[in-house]
Each structure stands twice: as C-alpha cells, then as structure tokens.
Coordinates of C-alpha atoms and ligand atoms in Angstrom, one line a residue:
M1 CA -14.5 6.7 25.4
A2 CA -13.0 5.4 22.2
D3 CA -10.9 2.2 22.1
I4 CA -7.5 2.9 20.5
I5 CA -5.6 -0.3 19.9
L6 CA -2.0 -0.4 18.8
G7 CA -1.2 -3.7 16.9
I8 CA 2.3 -5.1 16.6
E9 CA 3.2 -7.9 14.1
S10 CA 6.6 -9.6 13.9
S11 CA 5.8 -13.3 13.1
C12 CA 8.0 -13.7 10.0
D13 CA 9.9 -11.2 7.9
D14 CA 7.7 -8.1 8.1
T15 CA 7.8 -5.7 11.0
S16 CA 4.5 -3.9 11.2
A17 CA 2.6 -1.6 13.6
A18 CA -0.9 -0.2 13.2
V19 CA -3.4 1.9 15.2
I20 CA -7.2 1.4 15.0
K21 CA -9.8 3.5 16.8
D22 CA -13.1 1.8 17.4
G23 CA -12.4 -0.5 14.4
Y24 CA -11.3 2.3 12.0
L25 CA -7.7 2.2 10.7
L26 CA -5.7 5.3 11.6
S27 CA -2.3 4.0 10.5
N28 CA -0.6 0.9 9.2
V29 CA 3.2 1.0 8.9
L30 CA 5.2 -1.9 7.4
A31 CA 9.0 -2.5 7.1
S32 CA 9.7 -5.5 4.8
Q33 CA 13.1 -7.2 5.0
D34 CA 14.9 -7.4 1.7
V35 CA 17.9 -9.1 3.3
H36 CA 16.3 -12.6 2.6
K37 CA 16.1 -12.2 -1.1
A38 CA 19.7 -13.2 -1.6
Y39 CA 19.1 -16.5 0.1
G40 CA 15.8 -17.4 -1.7
G41 CA 14.0 -17.8 1.7
V42 CA 13.6 -16.3 5.1
I43 CA 16.7 -16.8 7.3
P44 CA 15.3 -16.7 10.9
E45 CA 18.3 -15.2 12.6
L46 CA 18.5 -12.4 10.1
A47 CA 14.8 -11.8 10.5
S48 CA 15.1 -11.4 14.3
R49 CA 17.9 -8.9 13.9
A50 CA 16.0 -6.9 11.3
H51 CA 12.9 -6.8 13.6
Q52 CA 15.2 -5.4 16.4
L53 CA 16.3 -2.6 14.1
N54 CA 12.8 -1.8 12.7
I55 CA 10.5 -2.1 15.7
V56 CA 11.1 1.2 17.4
P57 CA 10.8 3.4 14.2
V58 CA 7.9 1.4 12.9
V59 CA 5.9 1.7 16.1
S60 CA 6.7 5.4 16.6
Q61 CA 5.7 6.1 13.0
A62 CA 2.4 4.2 13.4
I63 CA 1.6 6.4 16.5
D64 CA 2.6 9.6 14.7
R65 CA 0.7 8.9 11.5
A66 CA -2.4 8.0 13.6
G67 CA -2.2 11.5 15.0
I68 CA -2.3 10.2 18.6
K69 CA 0.0 10.3 21.6
A70 CA 1.3 7.0 23.1
S71 CA -0.7 7.8 26.2
D72 CA -3.9 7.7 24.2
I73 CA -3.6 4.0 23.5
T74 CA -6.2 1.8 25.2
A75 CA -4.5 -1.5 24.8
I76 CA -1.5 -3.1 22.9
A77 CA -2.3 -6.1 20.8
F78 CA 0.6 -8.3 19.6
T79 CA 1.2 -11.4 17.6
R80 CA 2.0 -14.2 20.0
G81 CA 2.3 -16.9 17.3
P82 CA 2.5 -19.0 15.2
G83 CA 5.7 -17.9 13.4
L84 CA 9.4 -17.8 13.8
L85 CA 10.3 -17.8 17.5
G86 CA 13.1 -15.3 17.4
S87 CA 11.0 -12.8 15.4
L88 CA 7.9 -13.3 17.6
L89 CA 10.2 -12.7 20.7
V90 CA 11.1 -9.2 19.4
G91 CA 7.5 -8.1 19.0
T92 CA 6.3 -9.8 22.2
S93 CA 9.1 -8.3 24.3
F94 CA 8.6 -4.8 22.8
A95 CA 4.8 -5.0 23.4
K96 CA 5.4 -6.0 27.0
G97 CA 7.9 -3.2 27.6
L98 CA 5.6 -0.6 26.1
A99 CA 2.6 -1.9 28.1
V100 CA 4.6 -1.6 31.4
S101 CA 6.0 1.8 30.5
L102 CA 2.5 3.2 29.5
G103 CA 0.6 1.3 32.2
K104 CA -1.7 -0.2 29.5
P105 CA -3.1 -3.8 29.1
L106 CA -1.7 -6.3 26.7
V107 CA -3.8 -8.5 24.4
E108 CA -2.3 -11.5 22.6
V109 CA -3.4 -12.4 19.1
N110 CA -3.1 -15.6 17.1
H111 CA -1.7 -14.5 13.7
L112 CA -4.0 -16.7 11.8
Q113 CA -7.0 -15.2 13.5
G114 CA -5.7 -11.8 12.2
H115 CA -5.9 -13.0 8.6
I116 CA -9.3 -14.5 9.2
L117 CA -10.7 -11.2 10.5
A118 CA -8.9 -8.9 8.0
N119 CA -12.2 -8.0 6.3
F120 CA -13.4 -6.3 9.5
I121 CA -10.7 -3.6 9.3
K122 CA -12.8 -0.4 8.7
Q123 CA -11.4 2.5 6.7
K124 CA -12.7 6.0 6.2
D125 CA -14.3 6.6 2.7
S126 CA -14.5 2.9 2.1
E127 CA -17.5 0.5 1.7
N128 CA -16.4 -1.5 4.7
R129 CA -18.1 -4.7 3.6
H130 CA -17.6 -7.7 5.9
P131 CA -19.0 -11.2 6.0
S132 CA -21.8 -12.2 8.4
F133 CA -21.4 -15.1 10.7
P134 CA -20.9 -18.0 10.2
Y135 CA -18.6 -17.6 7.2
L136 CA -15.9 -19.7 5.6
C137 CA -12.4 -18.4 5.2
L138 CA -9.8 -20.0 2.8
L139 CA -6.7 -19.1 4.7
V140 CA -3.7 -19.4 2.4
S141 CA -0.2 -18.2 3.2
G142 CA 3.5 -19.3 3.2
G143 CA 2.9 -21.3 6.3
N144 CA -0.8 -22.4 6.2
S145 CA -3.5 -23.6 3.9
Q146 CA -6.7 -24.1 5.8
I147 CA -10.5 -23.9 5.4
V148 CA -11.8 -22.2 8.6
K149 CA -15.5 -22.0 9.7
V150 CA -15.8 -18.7 11.5
N151 CA -18.7 -18.7 13.9
S152 CA -18.0 -15.4 15.6
P153 CA -14.9 -13.2 15.8
L154 CA -13.5 -15.3 18.6
D155 CA -14.9 -18.7 17.7
F156 CA -13.6 -20.6 14.7
E157 CA -13.1 -24.2 13.7
I158 CA -10.5 -25.5 11.3
M159 CA -12.4 -27.8 8.9
G160 CA -9.3 -28.8 6.9
Q161 CA -5.7 -28.0 6.5
T162 CA -2.6 -29.1 4.6
I163 CA -1.1 -32.3 5.5
D164 CA 2.3 -31.3 4.1
D165 CA 3.4 -28.1 2.3
A166 CA 1.4 -24.9 2.4
V167 CA 0.3 -23.5 -0.9
G168 CA 2.5 -20.5 -0.6
E169 CA 5.4 -22.8 0.1
A170 CA 4.6 -24.7 -3.1
F171 CA 4.7 -21.4 -5.0
D172 CA 8.0 -20.3 -3.3
K173 CA 9.8 -23.7 -3.6
C174 CA 8.9 -24.3 -7.2
S175 CA 9.8 -20.7 -8.2
K176 CA 13.2 -21.1 -6.5
M177 CA 13.9 -24.5 -8.2
M178 CA 12.9 -23.1 -11.6
G179 CA 15.3 -20.3 -11.1
L180 CA 12.6 -17.6 -11.2
G181 CA 13.3 -16.0 -7.8
Y182 CA 11.8 -15.4 -4.4
P183 CA 9.2 -14.9 -3.1
G184 CA 7.7 -17.2 -5.7
G185 CA 4.0 -16.3 -5.4
P186 CA 4.0 -12.9 -7.0
I187 CA 6.5 -14.0 -9.7
V188 CA 4.5 -17.0 -10.8
D189 CA 1.3 -14.9 -10.6
R190 CA 2.9 -12.3 -13.0
L191 CA 4.2 -14.9 -15.5
A192 CA 1.0 -16.9 -15.4
K193 CA -0.9 -14.0 -16.8
L194 CA 1.2 -14.3 -20.0
G195 CA 0.9 -18.1 -20.4
D196 CA -1.5 -20.9 -21.4
P197 CA -3.0 -22.5 -18.3
D198 CA -4.1 -25.6 -20.3
R199 CA -0.7 -26.4 -21.9
F200 CA 0.7 -28.7 -19.1
H201 CA -0.9 -31.0 -16.6
F202 CA 0.4 -31.8 -13.1
A203 CA -0.6 -34.4 -10.6
K204 CA -3.5 -33.5 -8.3
P205 CA -3.8 -35.1 -4.9
H206 CA -6.6 -37.3 -3.6
V207 CA -6.9 -36.4 0.1
P208 CA -10.1 -37.2 2.0
G209 CA -12.3 -34.6 3.7
F210 CA -11.3 -31.0 3.6
D211 CA -7.5 -31.4 4.0
Y212 CA -5.0 -30.3 1.4
S213 CA -1.7 -31.6 0.1
F214 CA 0.7 -29.7 -2.1
S215 CA 3.9 -31.7 -2.0
G216 CA 2.8 -34.0 -4.8
V217 CA 2.0 -31.3 -7.3
K218 CA 5.3 -29.6 -6.4
T219 CA 7.2 -32.8 -7.1
S220 CA 5.3 -33.5 -10.3
L221 CA 6.3 -30.0 -11.6
L222 CA 9.9 -30.4 -10.6
Y223 CA 10.3 -33.8 -12.2
F224 CA 8.6 -32.6 -15.3
V225 CA 10.9 -29.5 -15.7
R226 CA 14.0 -31.6 -14.9
D227 CA 13.1 -34.2 -17.6
Q228 CA 12.4 -31.5 -20.2
I229 CA 15.6 -29.7 -19.5
A230 CA 17.5 -32.9 -20.0
I231 CA 16.2 -32.9 -23.6
D232 CA 16.3 -29.1 -24.2
P233 CA 18.4 -27.0 -21.9
D234 CA 16.4 -23.9 -22.9
F235 CA 13.0 -25.5 -22.2
M236 CA 12.4 -23.4 -19.0
E237 CA 13.3 -20.1 -20.6
K238 CA 11.1 -20.8 -23.6
N239 CA 8.1 -22.0 -21.7
K240 CA 8.1 -20.3 -18.3
E241 CA 4.9 -18.4 -18.8
D242 CA 3.0 -21.6 -19.8
I243 CA 4.5 -23.6 -17.0
C244 CA 3.6 -20.9 -14.4
A245 CA 0.1 -20.6 -15.8
S246 CA -0.5 -24.4 -15.8
F247 CA 1.1 -24.8 -12.3
Q248 CA -0.9 -21.9 -10.8
R249 CA -4.1 -23.3 -12.4
T250 CA -3.5 -26.6 -10.8
L251 CA -2.9 -25.1 -7.3
I252 CA -6.1 -23.0 -7.6
E253 CA -8.2 -26.0 -8.7
I254 CA -7.0 -27.9 -5.7
L255 CA -7.9 -25.0 -3.4
M256 CA -11.2 -24.3 -5.0
D257 CA -12.4 -28.0 -5.1
K258 CA -12.3 -28.2 -1.3
L259 CA -13.7 -24.7 -0.7
I260 CA -16.7 -25.6 -2.9
K261 CA -17.1 -28.9 -1.1
A262 CA -17.0 -27.1 2.3
A263 CA -19.5 -24.5 1.2
R264 CA -21.8 -27.2 -0.1
Q265 CA -21.6 -29.3 3.0
T266 CA -22.1 -26.5 5.5
G267 CA -24.6 -24.6 3.4
I268 CA -22.6 -21.4 4.1
K269 CA -22.5 -18.8 1.3
E270 CA -20.5 -16.1 3.0
I271 CA -17.0 -16.7 1.7
T272 CA -13.7 -14.9 2.4
I273 CA -10.0 -15.6 1.6
G274 CA -7.0 -14.4 3.6
G275 CA -3.2 -14.7 3.9
G276 CA -0.4 -13.9 1.4
V277 CA -1.6 -16.2 -1.4
S278 CA -5.0 -14.4 -1.3
A279 CA -3.2 -11.7 -3.3
N280 CA -3.0 -14.1 -6.2
S281 CA -5.0 -12.8 -9.2
G282 CA -6.0 -16.2 -10.4
L283 CA -7.3 -17.2 -7.0
R284 CA -9.2 -13.9 -6.6
N285 CA -10.8 -14.4 -10.0
A286 CA -11.7 -18.0 -9.3
V287 CA -13.4 -17.2 -6.0
T288 CA -15.3 -14.3 -7.6
E289 CA -16.4 -16.5 -10.5
E290 CA -17.5 -19.4 -8.4
G291 CA -19.2 -17.0 -6.1
R292 CA -21.2 -15.6 -9.0
K293 CA -22.1 -19.1 -10.2
R294 CA -23.1 -20.4 -6.7
G295 CA -24.7 -17.4 -5.2
W296 CA -22.0 -16.8 -2.6
N297 CA -21.3 -13.4 -1.1
T298 CA -17.5 -13.1 -1.6
Y299 CA -15.2 -10.8 0.3
L300 CA -11.6 -10.4 -0.9
P301 CA -9.2 -8.5 1.4
E302 CA -7.5 -5.4 0.0
F303 CA -3.9 -6.2 -1.2
K304 CA -2.3 -4.4 1.7
F305 CA -4.2 -6.7 4.1
T306 CA -3.3 -10.0 2.4
T307 CA 0.3 -10.3 3.5
D308 CA 1.4 -9.9 7.1
N309 CA 0.3 -6.6 8.6
A310 CA -0.4 -5.2 12.0
A311 CA -3.8 -3.7 11.1
M312 CA -5.3 -7.3 11.2
I313 CA -3.6 -7.9 14.5
A314 CA -5.1 -4.7 15.9
I315 CA -8.6 -5.6 14.7
A316 CA -8.4 -9.1 16.1
G317 CA -6.9 -7.6 19.4
W318 CA -9.8 -5.2 19.6
F319 CA -12.3 -8.1 19.5
H320 CA -10.4 -9.9 22.3
Y321 CA -10.1 -6.6 24.3
M322 CA -13.9 -6.0 24.0
N323 CA -14.4 -9.6 25.2
G324 CA -12.6 -8.7 28.4
E325 CA -9.4 -10.6 27.6
R326 CA -6.1 -9.4 28.9
T327 CA -2.7 -11.1 28.6
S328 CA -0.3 -11.4 31.6
L329 CA 3.2 -10.0 31.4
D330 CA 4.7 -13.5 31.7
V331 CA 3.4 -14.6 28.3
A332 CA 5.9 -16.3 26.0
P333 CA 5.6 -16.5 22.2
V334 CA 4.7 -19.8 20.5
S335 CA 6.0 -21.0 17.2
R336 CA 3.3 -23.6 16.4
I337 CA -0.5 -23.3 16.4
A338 CA -0.8 -26.4 18.5
D339 CA 1.1 -24.7 21.4
F340 CA -1.2 -21.6 21.3
K341 CA -3.4 -22.3 24.3
Ligands
KG4_1 O1 0.8 -14.4 4.8 P1 2.1 -14.2 4.3 O2 2.6 -12.8 4.0 O3 3.2 -14.8 5.3 C1 3.6 -16.0 5.7 O4 2.9 -17.0 5.6 O5 4.7 -16.0 6.1 O6 2.3 -15.1 3.0 C2 3.5 -15.2 2.2 C3 3.2 -16.1 1.0 C4 4.5 -16.4 0.3 O7 4.5 -17.8 0.1 C5 4.2 -15.7 -1.1 O8 4.9 -16.3 -2.2 C6 2.7 -15.7 -1.2 O9 2.3 -15.5 0.1 N1 2.2 -14.7 -2.1 C7 1.6 -15.0 -3.2 C8 1.3 -13.8 -3.9 N2 1.7 -12.8 -3.1 C9 2.3 -13.4 -2.0 N3 1.2 -16.2 -3.7 C10 0.6 -16.3 -4.9 N4 0.3 -15.2 -5.6 C11 0.6 -13.9 -5.2 N5 0.3 -12.8 -5.9

C-alpha cells in the first residue's frame, strides 16, 4: 500500500501543509503572514495567532488539493523544532489532535533536516534529480548558517555553523537599518542585480575551521553607511544598488570560501544548498559557477522549496516513518536545535 504523508510546518511565520505519496508531492499549501511587515521582523505572539487562524484551512486545502480523504493518510509529520515556541506549539498540537482523531501515527521532524532533504521531494513531470550520499549541504536561512555533511537521509553531521548572526539575519538587519524594508534578503538580491559588486569593500571575518561569522560584516556595513550619510544625507538613496551588490558579494564570498574548503577536505563533490537564503540569485550563480570549475554535481532547490514549506517536512517525515520511527503523543516542541533529542 502507498505511504501518504501529511506534513505540517509552523516553525516561524509561514503556515504550511503538504501531502506526499511515496515521495511524490500531491499538494503544498502555504499561508504567509503579512502582519509582520509593519514591524520589520517577526513578532512571535502575532505569528502564533496567525498560525491558529490559518492551520485548519491550510491543512484542509492540502488534503483537498491532493485529491485524498483524511482517512487515506498513513502518518502525520510535523515540525517539532527549532523555531518559535508559540508557533511550533500550534502545529504540534494540531498534528497531535489530528493523529488522535484519525487514529494515525505521528512523526516528528527537525526543521533543518527538512531543508537538507528538500531535493528529495519528487514531482510529476520533473527531472527529480537528487544528490547521492554523502553530500554537503550549505544550509542558509534566517536562523541558521551551517555546512552539513549528509551521510544518509537520517544521519548528518554539522561540520560548521555561525558563531553569531545567521546570514539571513545579516540580510534582514542591514536592509532594515538602511531603510530598504523587510524581509531584507529578496530586497537586497533585487537591488544587487542593478549595482556594481566591486565598488565597496566590507570586512570579512577570520574564523577557524568551517564556522561562520556575519556580525562583523554587518557592523562594517552599518558604520560605513552611517559615516557616509553624515557627509551626504542622500548617499544611501544615490548608491543603494552598489551598496547592496557589494554587501551581497561579501556575504556570498564568506559562504563560498568555507563550502569550497569543506568540499576539498572531505573530497565530496555532491553539493546542495537549502533554506531561505538559497533563493538568492547571486548565491545560486556562485554555487553553479564553482561547481562547474571544480567538477561538483550541484543541486539547487526549486524556489518554492527554499523558504519554509511543509513539503520538505513531509519528505523528511517519510524517511523517518520508513525507518520505523513514531512519535509519542506527549511530545513537546523545542525552540533550539540543542534541545532536539
Ligand atoms: O528558511 P527561511 O524561510 O526561514 C527562517 O529561517 O525563518 O529563511 C528566511 C530568510 C530571511 O532572512 C530572508 O531574508 C532570506 O531567507 N531570503 C533571502 C532571499 N529570499 C529569502 N536572502 C537572500 N536572497 C533572497 N533572494
């Protein structure tokens, strides 16, 4: 019999539900929360309330669009963490309630593992390329910047991670401080395409091993802009494209330097990226270009699978389900990765 997995994602500010059947995506529904735009960042309490409003219609649409009945579901996969506790609580509680009412098993998923496995989501009429094991995943989002060595779907090692801000956070905070808007990543990405990436230079960190740091480059940019505005109040308006292009180039160089080093040291040539920042056009080009030069096989997730989505939770849940894992009904969500086990 086919395995039909319902995935539920609610770790931050997107409520999402998806259905996969034997690894093939049948539906993926997402409700984003515009309420945070006015504040320039996600307000946790508003996010939890919006999840409460969205979760029932989002899950029922995912089931309808998949063309299945709720009783056809084999197991319910949900994001247990990391993320915002109140948001996670909505998804976790809903998943538990649905599991009890349908008499189906629950499977917990680590959100980051969802991003790492996003390339395994199969779609009809698609090439469905995915990396072979072991592969390296550059996982870059609003909350994480990591290089992960993935040995099998359920076995992965974090080779390096940020010691301060995540790269998405650097995009978001700098965009907000420069008055460009929120979320910063897509805005900087768009402006960067119009600017000269070699015009300005920002400090790059020297962190040993495979760890990252983004708070220095962020501070370097902010001091630079502040000093220039003191001389010419219109500096930002006149130069925003070049500033964004130069800033984005610096962030990408920092990311790529460590990824290249990790690929060289491990000898692994299967390379993927994942997380919200993997939507960045400059980063996608850089990975493709380096891959061509270095003989890597590169796998870039489709845009709809870069940001938070339940399809990746469903596929990761399917791997756990096939491995015989089931989650007990007394499970509680966890906000930090360190609390996951
Ligand atoms: O994985 P994600 O959806 O969720 C969290 O980590 O919460 O990532 C969101 C992050 C934000 O920081 C956003 O600015 C960034 O992904 N992002 C981008 C782009 N699109 C989204 N960063 C750079 N370039 C983009 N095109």
